[in-house]
XYZ file of C-alpha atoms in Angstrom:
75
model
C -20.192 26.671 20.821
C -22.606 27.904 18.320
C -19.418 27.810 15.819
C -18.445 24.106 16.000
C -21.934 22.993 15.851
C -21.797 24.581 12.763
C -18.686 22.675 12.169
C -19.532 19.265 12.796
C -23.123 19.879 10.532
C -21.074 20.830 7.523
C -18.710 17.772 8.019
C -21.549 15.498 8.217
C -23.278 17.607 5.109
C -20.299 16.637 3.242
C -19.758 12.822 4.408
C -23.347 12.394 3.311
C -23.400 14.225 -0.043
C -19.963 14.336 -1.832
C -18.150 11.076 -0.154
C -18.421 7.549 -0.455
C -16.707 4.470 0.905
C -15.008 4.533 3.870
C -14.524 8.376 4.039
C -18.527 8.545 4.010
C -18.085 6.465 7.492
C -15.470 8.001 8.879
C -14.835 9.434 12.336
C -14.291 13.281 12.652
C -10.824 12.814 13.400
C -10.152 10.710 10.380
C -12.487 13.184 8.165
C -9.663 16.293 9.605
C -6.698 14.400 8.703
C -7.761 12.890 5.597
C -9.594 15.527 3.849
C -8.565 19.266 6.002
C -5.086 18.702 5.861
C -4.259 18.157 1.853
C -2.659 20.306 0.611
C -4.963 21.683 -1.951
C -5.270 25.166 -4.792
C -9.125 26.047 -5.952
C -8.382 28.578 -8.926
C -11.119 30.302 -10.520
C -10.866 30.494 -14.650
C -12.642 31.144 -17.452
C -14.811 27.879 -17.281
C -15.291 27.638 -13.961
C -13.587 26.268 -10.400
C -10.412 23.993 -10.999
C -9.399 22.227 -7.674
C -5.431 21.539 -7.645
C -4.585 18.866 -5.344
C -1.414 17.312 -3.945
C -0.768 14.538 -5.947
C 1.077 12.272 -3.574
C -1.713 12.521 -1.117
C -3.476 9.176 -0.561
C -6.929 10.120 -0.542
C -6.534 12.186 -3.763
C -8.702 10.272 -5.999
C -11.320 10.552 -3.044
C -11.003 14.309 -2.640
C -11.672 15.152 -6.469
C -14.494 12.740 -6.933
C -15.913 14.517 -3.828
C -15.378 17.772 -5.522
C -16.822 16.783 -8.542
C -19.721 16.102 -6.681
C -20.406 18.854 -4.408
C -20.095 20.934 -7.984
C -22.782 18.756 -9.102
C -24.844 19.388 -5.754
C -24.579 23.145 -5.892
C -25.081 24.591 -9.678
């Protein structure tokens, strides 16, 4: 129990902090399908985190702004 509590904080975190739009209002069931099921690479190089995403995925454009802000969130 203790676990998805943890869960559902760390969605919300996120909706708050890194999304905007409609994915910042979204249910929990839209937040799993759009952003938990893409397809996705993070690779670690010389300058830092690179995040690889599936390009045919709608929400793509979402996704990396969201990661470019959670980077900015957490130094």
């Amino acid at each position: 129990m203790a676990t998805s509590l943890i869960a559902g904080a760390l969605l919300a975190w996120s909706q708050m902090v890194c999304f905007d739009g409609a994915l910042a209002k979204a249910e929990p069931k839209a937040m799993r399908y759009r952003v938990l099921h893409v397809a996705a690479l993070l690779v670690r190089r010389s300058r830092g985190l690179v995040l690889r995403l599936d390009e045919t995925w709608p929400w793509v454009e979402e996704l990396a702004d969201a990661f470019t802000k959670l980077r900015a969130a957490i130094p």
